[in-house]
Amino acid sequence: MTAFPQVTRGVPQSGHMIVCGDDAVAERLAAELTTVYRERVTLVVPPTSQTGQTGRARSSAFLGRVQAVIDRTDQAPGTPHVLEASELDQEVLTLAGVREAAALALVHDDETNIRTALAARRLNPRLRLVIRLYNRKLGQHLEELLDQAAALAVPGLDPEALDTSTTILSDADTAAPALAATAIAGTSKVVQADGLLLRAVERTPPGHGQVADPGLCTLALLSSTTNDPAGVEGSDASGREGPTLLPDDATVAAATGRGTVVLETVTHSATAPPPGRLAGRGLPLASLFSRRLRWSLAGLVGCVLGLAVATWLTTDDHPLHAAYVTLLDLFAINDPALGEPTTRQVLQLLAGLAGLLFLPVLMAAALEAYGTFRTASALRRPPRGLSGHVVLLGLGKIGTRVLARLRELDIPVVCVEEDPEARGIPLARRLRVPTVIGDATQEGVLESAKIQHAHALLALTSNDTTNLEATLYARSVKADLRVALRLYDDDFATAVHRTLRAAHPRALTRSRSVSSLAAPAFAGAMMGRQILGAIPVERRVLVFAAVNVAGHPQLEGRTVAESFRAAGWRVIALDTAAPNDRLPDLATTPTHDDTDRPADLVWDLHPGYVLRPEDRVVLAATRQGLAELLGRQPRLRARGTGIDGT
């Protein structure tokens, strides 16, 4: 049994990383910084818990979970410090060493994170802040405020350092691409950059005499266990050849019988709104009135025009006066045509008859328009004959982000949510996504979502038991259904994946832990680079990042081919925008006003292109490779000693 050290209360050395939080993301983040980047980490956790544990017991249990994550790796890093604090005030931050720290991650609730970020910025204007916030608009304003405060406090601060001084992230936004990608092609992964979608697709080994298509570039070679139809995620790789990340051309050519992960396509993420959507400018007439009603209105309008023309020709009146008289006859507010010519009397009778027909048509139009707007403001029911769609369980933080991603890709979705006041219900109503209100574990709810005709199931509720039960029931209805379920604990996700894969070998199963998907992005932001996203390759991760060439001798002055480092990093795109015109964050989705802005990223780079200091490139890299590229000196605390190893 691993012996966990006691809680450390001393002030850490300068240049360390501070993580404030006590959930799964904080655990994975601390382990990520310690094992991958070899950083000294200080954890700040509350001293009490809802279970009534004492502060020391809670801190020891939390540190034990972190140490368990560390022990599962092949690294031998030092143990993080743990500091107990009931509130994250200025005194606690000073005790944690925020004045000398390199970065601070705040993964508490939004209110605590904002308050702590403001205090930390006052104590250390040069501190790199990584804050977890779900509210995008609030996060954008907070990021601008904190960066402005840093610029005013340190007038000579490097603009490049200012760009990465504050990073607002959301575990929902970070995990959503990987979860939504499961519904696209099962094993494909998606990362967004400059409004484009990078699709990394797993491909099976080519048959005899066939040549594998490398796509834009080969990102990884999969494990040798390619005979598993559900993939090898979560499998026990002991004694087997594991995945090879960012292999060189010789390795790819020599690998036989192994699947690959390739960068296949780059497409615009913005798509046209779904048909019939009552949103935006210029409501179409077809959305308000039925076809039969439109033909009835057109016929009556034509009849009235014909009567007006006939009145004009028979009375020699001015055309406007003839039209006016016809409308008076139509609405029965004109005097009877007694003593006038027979033609005039006949036209008046016909106009009166048209008026009798016109009134019910107007009433029908009003009722149809009212019903249309009422339907638009209510949740839609799954239509009859629906098939090939994605059933999404749960419209919480994660489910809402995944729903938005799926609709951006124009993938048909049916949502299932138990709470009618859930966070994602307004989005589903606005996008007119069919939604079933009910417990997914109850009989008949999934059938209402047409699960028997669905293409995939995404179980993304916050309850692991609900996700698992709904998955098992869906598999009983449709055995070959593609499934991805969200599970809180990564070990539990691995165990569930193995069992479902063994029970349904012909069906595609993916189990995802949001904390394991989100932690690499948080850790990368703390290291001071712009993370575009992370792609899981089996149980490892490839990170996509935007890096300025200046200051990196491994890139500056080298060609694209020379800058490649096998199992380290690969340059896959070049930002051609002028330095002053570049987007500050390539990972953000362009606003509606920016949809016509041409993309500045060039993906088909010539291998002989020489990287200049003013260039910014997009890299696909392993986490260890990016840590090396950043030039961070590994600081390894030897086990059982109190000094830093070299």
Tab-separated table of C-alpha atoms in Angstrom, residues 5-312:
chain	number	residue	atom	x	y	z
A	5	PRO	CA	2.808	11.936	3.133
A	6	GLN	CA	1.435	14.337	5.670
A	7	VAL	CA	-0.051	17.644	4.666
A	8	THR	CA	2.656	20.217	4.034
A	9	ARG	CA	2.148	23.703	5.436
A	10	GLY	CA	5.409	25.350	4.439
A	11	VAL	CA	5.684	28.039	1.817
A	12	PRO	CA	6.620	26.465	-1.561
A	13	GLN	CA	9.568	27.592	-3.592
A	14	SER	CA	9.144	30.159	-6.352
A	15	GLY	CA	7.926	29.197	-9.811
A	16	HIS	CA	5.516	26.562	-8.561
A	17	MET	CA	1.921	25.900	-9.631
A	18	ILE	CA	-1.097	26.401	-7.362
A	19	VAL	CA	-4.368	24.496	-7.816
A	20	CYS	CA	-7.400	25.583	-5.782
A	21	GLY	CA	-10.204	23.024	-5.759
A	22	ASP	CA	-11.151	19.594	-4.490
A	23	ASP	CA	-13.089	17.916	-7.298
A	24	ALA	CA	-12.035	15.430	-9.954
A	25	VAL	CA	-10.694	18.151	-12.272
A	26	ALA	CA	-8.411	19.425	-9.493
A	27	GLU	CA	-7.167	15.893	-8.819
A	28	ARG	CA	-6.396	15.193	-12.464
A	29	LEU	CA	-4.898	18.656	-12.940
A	30	ALA	CA	-2.516	18.259	-10.008
A	31	ALA	CA	-1.439	14.844	-11.259
A	32	GLU	CA	-1.032	16.200	-14.808
A	33	LEU	CA	1.243	19.031	-13.696
A	34	THR	CA	3.267	16.718	-11.493
A	35	THR	CA	3.721	13.748	-13.798
A	36	VAL	CA	3.831	15.283	-17.277
A	37	TYR	CA	5.361	18.694	-16.693
A	38	ARG	CA	7.380	17.860	-13.557
A	39	GLU	CA	6.176	20.997	-11.792
A	40	ARG	CA	6.008	21.626	-8.072
A	41	VAL	CA	2.317	21.813	-7.191
A	42	THR	CA	0.515	23.240	-4.185
A	43	LEU	CA	-3.088	22.124	-3.645
A	44	VAL	CA	-5.431	24.364	-1.677
A	45	VAL	CA	-8.428	22.395	-0.402
A	46	PRO	CA	-11.228	23.063	2.116
A	47	PRO	CA	-10.629	21.589	5.580
A	48	THR	CA	-14.109	20.052	5.946
A	49	SER	CA	-16.503	18.092	3.784
A	50	GLN	CA	-20.130	17.120	3.719
A	51	THR	CA	-19.252	13.696	5.096
A	52	GLY	CA	-17.973	15.265	8.307
A	53	GLN	CA	-14.330	14.356	7.788
A	54	THR	CA	-11.739	16.343	9.663
A	55	GLY	CA	-9.476	18.659	7.719
A	56	ARG	CA	-6.459	16.340	8.015
A	57	ALA	CA	-8.485	13.286	6.953
A	58	ARG	CA	-9.955	15.148	3.998
A	59	SER	CA	-6.615	16.488	2.859
A	60	SER	CA	-4.992	13.065	3.224
A	61	ALA	CA	-7.793	11.420	1.253
A	62	PHE	CA	-7.555	14.030	-1.496
A	63	LEU	CA	-3.781	13.722	-1.645
A	64	GLY	CA	-4.173	9.965	-1.737
A	65	ARG	CA	-6.399	10.168	-4.792
A	66	VAL	CA	-3.903	12.436	-6.509
A	67	GLN	CA	-1.054	10.105	-5.587
A	68	ALA	CA	-3.030	7.155	-6.957
A	69	VAL	CA	-3.303	8.945	-10.297
A	70	ILE	CA	0.427	9.673	-10.207
A	71	ASP	CA	1.316	6.079	-9.342
A	72	ARG	CA	-0.512	4.808	-12.416
A	73	THR	CA	2.040	6.539	-14.633
A	74	ASP	CA	5.583	5.511	-15.463
A	75	GLN	CA	6.956	8.748	-14.001
A	76	ALA	CA	8.474	9.198	-10.563
A	77	PRO	CA	7.656	12.798	-9.685
A	78	GLY	CA	7.484	14.486	-6.343
A	79	THR	CA	4.419	14.723	-4.161
A	80	PRO	CA	2.264	17.872	-4.264
A	81	HIS	CA	1.962	20.089	-1.215
A	82	VAL	CA	-1.510	20.363	0.308
A	83	LEU	CA	-2.730	23.463	2.102
A	84	GLU	CA	-6.008	23.456	4.032
A	85	ALA	CA	-8.070	26.624	3.975
A	86	SER	CA	-11.738	27.315	4.622
A	87	GLU	CA	-11.677	30.489	2.478
A	88	LEU	CA	-9.430	31.601	-0.341
A	89	ASP	CA	-8.601	35.029	1.030
A	90	GLN	CA	-5.462	37.116	0.624
A	91	GLU	CA	-3.778	35.544	3.645
A	92	VAL	CA	-4.270	32.006	2.305
A	93	LEU	CA	-3.006	32.967	-1.144
A	94	THR	CA	0.085	34.535	0.412
A	95	LEU	CA	0.686	31.401	2.460
A	96	ALA	CA	0.363	29.291	-0.702
A	97	GLY	CA	3.097	31.405	-2.272
A	98	VAL	CA	1.038	33.208	-4.901
A	99	ARG	CA	3.535	36.089	-4.993
A	100	GLU	CA	6.264	33.726	-6.238
A	101	ALA	CA	4.067	31.284	-8.183
A	102	ALA	CA	4.150	30.877	-11.956
A	103	ALA	CA	0.470	29.975	-12.384
A	104	LEU	CA	-2.736	29.616	-10.408
A	105	ALA	CA	-5.692	27.397	-11.372
A	106	LEU	CA	-9.099	28.081	-9.817
A	107	VAL	CA	-11.566	25.206	-10.172
A	108	HIS	CA	-14.054	26.047	-7.418
A	109	ASP	CA	-17.518	27.491	-8.060
A	110	ASP	CA	-17.800	30.607	-10.228
A	111	GLU	CA	-18.239	33.095	-7.382
A	112	THR	CA	-15.253	31.775	-5.436
A	113	ASN	CA	-13.112	31.680	-8.573
A	114	ILE	CA	-13.875	35.305	-9.480
A	115	ARG	CA	-13.233	36.619	-5.985
A	116	THR	CA	-9.972	34.689	-5.685
A	117	ALA	CA	-8.783	35.726	-9.154
A	118	LEU	CA	-9.207	39.414	-8.329
A	119	ALA	CA	-7.246	39.007	-5.105
A	120	ALA	CA	-4.493	36.972	-6.775
A	121	ARG	CA	-4.072	39.538	-9.559
A	122	ARG	CA	-3.480	42.265	-6.962
A	123	LEU	CA	-0.865	40.150	-5.184
A	124	ASN	CA	0.994	39.101	-8.334
A	125	PRO	CA	0.281	41.009	-11.587
A	126	ARG	CA	2.585	38.647	-13.516
A	127	LEU	CA	0.760	35.523	-12.323
A	128	ARG	CA	-0.732	33.320	-15.021
A	129	LEU	CA	-4.370	32.713	-14.104
A	130	VAL	CA	-6.464	29.779	-15.319
A	131	ILE	CA	-10.074	30.100	-14.204
A	132	ARG	CA	-12.952	27.689	-14.647
A	133	LEU	CA	-16.160	29.505	-15.567
A	134	TYR	CA	-19.200	28.163	-17.358
A	135	ASN	CA	-20.595	31.577	-18.354
A	136	ARG	CA	-18.785	32.508	-21.573
A	137	LYS	CA	-19.793	36.168	-21.643
A	138	LEU	CA	-18.849	36.700	-18.014
A	139	GLY	CA	-15.574	34.890	-18.624
A	140	GLN	CA	-14.715	37.142	-21.555
A	141	HIS	CA	-15.324	40.297	-19.521
A	142	LEU	CA	-13.374	38.917	-16.569
A	143	GLU	CA	-10.438	37.980	-18.787
A	144	GLU	CA	-10.288	41.503	-20.232
A	145	LEU	CA	-10.502	43.025	-16.761
A	146	LEU	CA	-7.701	40.896	-15.299
A	147	ASP	CA	-5.435	41.432	-18.308
A	148	GLN	CA	-5.997	45.174	-18.122
A	149	ALA	CA	-5.183	45.125	-14.416
A	150	ALA	CA	-1.939	43.259	-15.161
A	151	ALA	CA	-0.976	45.739	-17.887
A	152	LEU	CA	-1.549	48.729	-15.608
A	153	ALA	CA	0.294	47.162	-12.679
A	154	VAL	CA	3.315	46.229	-14.829
A	155	PRO	CA	3.723	48.910	-17.542
A	156	GLY	CA	6.576	47.101	-19.276
A	157	LEU	CA	4.835	43.729	-19.417
A	158	ASP	CA	5.507	41.856	-22.663
A	159	PRO	CA	2.342	41.845	-24.842
A	160	GLU	CA	2.941	38.182	-25.659
A	161	ALA	CA	2.976	37.353	-21.953
A	162	LEU	CA	-0.155	39.440	-21.499
A	163	ASP	CA	-2.010	37.336	-24.066
A	164	THR	CA	-1.616	34.271	-21.853
A	165	SER	CA	-1.796	35.944	-18.454
A	166	THR	CA	-5.481	35.054	-17.996
A	167	THR	CA	-7.257	32.062	-19.480
A	168	ILE	CA	-10.932	31.305	-18.939
A	169	LEU	CA	-11.828	27.654	-19.487
A	170	SER	CA	-14.836	25.461	-18.933
A	171	ASP	CA	-14.660	21.722	-18.421
A	172	ALA	CA	-17.921	21.560	-20.368
A	173	ASP	CA	-16.443	23.374	-23.380
A	174	THR	CA	-13.239	21.343	-23.191
A	175	ALA	CA	-14.961	17.962	-23.050
A	176	ALA	CA	-17.806	18.750	-25.473
A	177	PRO	CA	-15.842	18.246	-28.745
A	178	ALA	CA	-14.690	14.750	-27.779
A	179	LEU	CA	-18.175	13.773	-26.616
A	180	ALA	CA	-19.939	15.230	-29.645
A	181	ALA	CA	-17.403	13.669	-32.006
A	182	THR	CA	-18.565	10.219	-30.947
A	183	ALA	CA	-21.872	10.933	-32.662
A	184	ILE	CA	-20.165	12.054	-35.874
A	185	ALA	CA	-18.282	8.914	-36.819
A	186	GLY	CA	-17.911	6.963	-33.605
A	187	THR	CA	-14.145	7.073	-33.348
A	188	SER	CA	-13.467	10.506	-34.835
A	189	LYS	CA	-12.254	13.362	-32.711
A	190	VAL	CA	-12.837	17.032	-33.368
A	191	VAL	CA	-10.852	20.116	-32.411
A	192	GLN	CA	-11.886	23.652	-33.355
A	193	ALA	CA	-9.412	26.199	-34.680
A	194	ASP	CA	-10.168	29.543	-36.299
A	195	GLY	CA	-13.788	28.556	-36.918
A	196	LEU	CA	-12.730	25.313	-38.595
A	197	LEU	CA	-13.079	21.751	-37.439
A	198	LEU	CA	-10.086	19.426	-37.433
A	199	ARG	CA	-11.357	15.892	-37.703
A	200	ALA	CA	-9.016	13.179	-36.534
A	201	VAL	CA	-10.319	9.802	-37.666
A	202	GLU	CA	-9.290	6.292	-36.682
A	203	ARG	CA	-8.732	4.038	-39.692
A	204	THR	CA	-8.444	0.298	-39.751
A	205	PRO	CA	-5.345	-1.329	-41.248
A	206	PRO	CA	-5.422	-1.559	-45.071
A	207	GLY	CA	-5.992	-4.928	-46.660
A	208	HIS	CA	-3.435	-6.871	-48.651
A	209	GLY	CA	-2.283	-4.875	-51.655
A	210	GLN	CA	-4.053	-1.718	-50.476
A	211	VAL	CA	-2.365	1.572	-49.663
A	212	ALA	CA	-3.465	3.507	-46.584
A	213	ASP	CA	-4.581	7.075	-47.110
A	214	PRO	CA	-2.471	9.253	-44.772
A	215	GLY	CA	-4.900	12.200	-44.923
A	216	LEU	CA	-3.238	15.509	-44.180
A	217	CYS	CA	-0.884	13.822	-41.740
A	218	THR	CA	-0.715	10.731	-39.538
A	219	LEU	CA	-1.164	11.631	-35.900
A	220	ALA	CA	-0.821	8.222	-34.269
A	221	LEU	CA	-0.512	4.465	-34.743
A	222	LEU	CA	-3.030	2.528	-32.708
A	223	SER	CA	-2.243	-0.444	-30.504
A	224	SER	CA	-1.658	-3.806	-32.071
A	225	THR	CA	-5.029	-5.048	-30.739
A	226	THR	CA	-6.878	-3.944	-33.853
A	227	ASN	CA	-9.074	-7.022	-33.925
A	228	ASP	CA	-11.268	-5.376	-31.279
A	229	PRO	CA	-14.252	-3.926	-33.176
A	230	ALA	CA	-14.977	-1.474	-30.367
A	231	GLY	CA	-11.461	-0.086	-30.244
A	232	VAL	CA	-8.838	-0.610	-27.566
A	233	GLU	CA	-9.751	2.215	-25.239
A	234	GLY	CA	-9.544	1.012	-21.697
A	235	SER	CA	-8.019	-2.325	-22.563
A	236	ASP	CA	-5.179	-3.761	-20.600
A	237	ALA	CA	-2.113	-2.931	-22.654
A	238	SER	CA	0.340	-4.960	-20.595
A	239	GLY	CA	2.429	-7.110	-22.872
A	240	ARG	CA	0.997	-5.462	-25.952
A	241	GLU	CA	2.283	-2.771	-28.208
A	242	GLY	CA	0.654	0.477	-27.162
A	243	PRO	CA	-0.200	3.497	-29.313
A	244	THR	CA	2.565	5.476	-31.005
A	245	LEU	CA	1.878	9.199	-31.045
A	246	LEU	CA	3.205	11.405	-33.884
A	247	PRO	CA	5.260	8.726	-35.664
A	248	ASP	CA	7.679	9.564	-38.455
A	249	ASP	CA	7.142	8.390	-42.024
A	250	ALA	CA	9.483	5.417	-41.652
A	251	THR	CA	7.578	4.159	-38.606
A	252	VAL	CA	4.247	4.520	-40.386
A	253	ALA	CA	5.550	2.652	-43.422
A	254	ALA	CA	6.972	-0.164	-41.281
A	255	ALA	CA	3.807	-0.578	-39.178
A	256	THR	CA	1.661	-3.420	-40.501
A	257	GLY	CA	-1.642	-4.545	-39.114
A	258	ARG	CA	-2.098	-1.413	-37.023
A	259	GLY	CA	-4.778	1.203	-37.356
A	260	THR	CA	-3.943	4.865	-37.658
A	261	VAL	CA	-5.311	8.202	-36.503
A	262	VAL	CA	-5.108	10.724	-39.331
A	263	LEU	CA	-6.082	14.348	-39.760
A	264	GLU	CA	-8.641	13.863	-42.476
A	265	THR	CA	-10.693	16.956	-43.215
A	266	VAL	CA	-10.962	20.621	-42.339
A	267	THR	CA	-14.447	22.107	-42.691
A	268	HIS	CA	-16.307	25.165	-41.573
A	269	SER	CA	-18.124	24.620	-38.275
A	270	ALA	CA	-20.836	27.160	-38.961
A	271	THR	CA	-23.783	25.629	-40.774
A	272	ALA	CA	-27.094	26.942	-41.952
A	273	PRO	CA	-29.885	26.928	-39.377
A	274	PRO	CA	-32.241	23.956	-39.494
A	275	PRO	CA	-35.191	24.201	-41.871
A	276	GLY	CA	-38.253	25.920	-40.535
A	277	ARG	CA	-36.466	27.571	-37.655
A	278	LEU	CA	-38.335	30.626	-36.381
A	279	ALA	CA	-35.319	32.679	-35.444
A	280	GLY	CA	-33.363	35.519	-36.901
A	281	ARG	CA	-34.544	38.113	-39.350
A	282	GLY	CA	-37.194	37.773	-42.019
A	283	LEU	CA	-39.665	35.084	-40.924
A	284	PRO	CA	-40.663	33.093	-44.021
A	285	LEU	CA	-44.341	33.070	-44.918
A	286	ALA	CA	-44.276	29.292	-45.265
A	287	SER	CA	-43.442	28.975	-41.545
A	288	LEU	CA	-46.587	30.877	-40.542
A	289	PHE	CA	-49.303	29.625	-42.906
A	290	SER	CA	-50.095	26.247	-44.408
A	291	ARG	CA	-49.999	25.687	-48.136
A	292	ARG	CA	-53.813	25.355	-48.417
A	293	LEU	CA	-54.335	28.624	-46.566
A	294	ARG	CA	-51.810	30.423	-48.745
A	295	TRP	CA	-53.607	29.257	-51.903
A	296	SER	CA	-56.947	30.383	-50.446
A	297	LEU	CA	-55.554	33.827	-49.665
A	298	ALA	CA	-54.007	34.093	-53.116
A	299	GLY	CA	-57.325	33.153	-54.780
A	300	LEU	CA	-59.317	35.726	-52.832
A	301	VAL	CA	-56.770	38.459	-53.493
A	302	GLY	CA	-56.911	37.644	-57.190
A	303	CYS	CA	-60.714	37.762	-57.101
A	304	VAL	CA	-60.675	41.196	-55.445
A	305	LEU	CA	-58.202	42.503	-58.015
A	306	GLY	CA	-60.403	41.178	-60.801
A	307	LEU	CA	-63.477	42.944	-59.361
A	308	ALA	CA	-61.515	46.187	-59.017
A	309	VAL	CA	-60.403	46.006	-62.670
A	310	ALA	CA	-63.965	45.226	-63.793
A	311	THR	CA	-65.317	48.202	-61.823
A	312	TRP	CA	-62.711	50.465	-63.386
